[in-house]
Amino acid sequence: MAGSSHGHTPAAWTGVIIAFIGFCVAGAFMVMAQPLGFWAGMVVVVLGGVVGYIMKSAGLGQQKSTPVRETAGAQG
């Protein structure tokens, strides 16, 4: 996937960063045994996915491309 620039977009980075922050918040509150804070962190995790999807819909995600078919005569 590294050759296809998979995930190297503002939408992907923003969504993952928000979800990571939510994961850290949820983990900290889980260790402190505070369920309300844990669930607040989980809401932030889901929010990261929603923000990433909205940004992708706004054109900040990876553009769809059609696969290139290589023919036998096209090799140089």
Coordinates of C-alpha atoms in Angstrom, one line a residue:
M1 CA 0.0 0.0 0.0
A2 CA 2.9 2.3 0.4
G3 CA 3.2 2.7 -3.4
S4 CA -0.4 3.9 -3.6
S5 CA -0.2 6.8 -1.1
H6 CA -2.9 5.0 0.9
G7 CA -3.8 7.2 3.9
H8 CA -1.5 10.2 3.1
T9 CA -4.3 12.8 3.0
P10 CA -5.4 15.5 5.3
A11 CA -8.7 13.6 5.9
A12 CA -6.8 10.5 7.0
W13 CA -4.3 12.3 9.2
T14 CA -7.0 14.4 10.9
G15 CA -9.3 11.4 11.5
V16 CA -6.5 9.3 12.9
I17 CA -5.1 12.0 15.2
I18 CA -8.5 12.7 16.6
A19 CA -9.2 9.0 17.1
F20 CA -5.8 8.6 18.8
I21 CA -6.5 11.4 21.2
G22 CA -9.8 9.8 22.1
F23 CA -8.1 6.5 22.6
C24 CA -5.6 8.1 25.0
V25 CA -8.4 9.9 26.9
A26 CA -10.4 6.6 27.2
G27 CA -7.3 4.7 28.3
A28 CA -6.4 7.2 31.0
F29 CA -10.0 7.3 32.4
M30 CA -10.2 3.5 32.3
V31 CA -7.0 3.3 34.5
M32 CA -8.6 5.9 36.8
A33 CA -11.8 3.8 37.0
Q34 CA -14.0 6.6 35.8
P35 CA -16.6 5.2 33.3
L36 CA -17.9 8.6 32.2
G37 CA -14.5 9.8 31.1
F38 CA -13.9 6.5 29.4
W39 CA -17.1 6.8 27.3
A40 CA -16.3 10.5 26.6
G41 CA -13.0 9.3 25.1
M42 CA -14.8 6.6 23.0
V43 CA -17.1 9.3 21.7
V44 CA -14.0 11.2 20.6
V45 CA -12.7 8.1 18.8
V46 CA -16.0 7.8 16.9
L47 CA -15.8 11.5 16.2
G48 CA -12.4 11.0 14.5
G49 CA -14.0 8.6 12.0
V50 CA -16.9 11.0 11.4
V51 CA -14.5 14.0 10.8
G52 CA -12.4 11.9 8.5
Y53 CA -15.4 10.9 6.5
I54 CA -16.7 14.4 6.2
M55 CA -13.3 15.7 5.1
K56 CA -13.1 12.9 2.5
S57 CA -16.5 13.9 1.2
A58 CA -15.4 17.5 1.0
G59 CA -12.6 16.4 -1.3
L60 CA -9.7 16.2 1.1
G61 CA -9.3 12.4 0.9
Q62 CA -7.6 10.3 -1.7
Q63 CA -9.2 10.6 -5.1
K64 CA -10.6 7.5 -6.8
S65 CA -8.5 6.5 -9.7
T66 CA -9.2 4.0 -12.5
P67 CA -6.7 1.1 -12.7
V68 CA -4.4 1.3 -15.7
R69 CA -4.4 -1.8 -17.8
E70 CA -1.0 -2.7 -19.2
T71 CA -0.9 -4.4 -22.6
A72 CA 1.8 -6.6 -23.9
G73 CA 2.8 -4.1 -26.7
A74 CA 3.1 -1.2 -24.2
Q75 CA 6.3 -2.4 -22.6
G76 CA 9.1 -0.2 -23.6

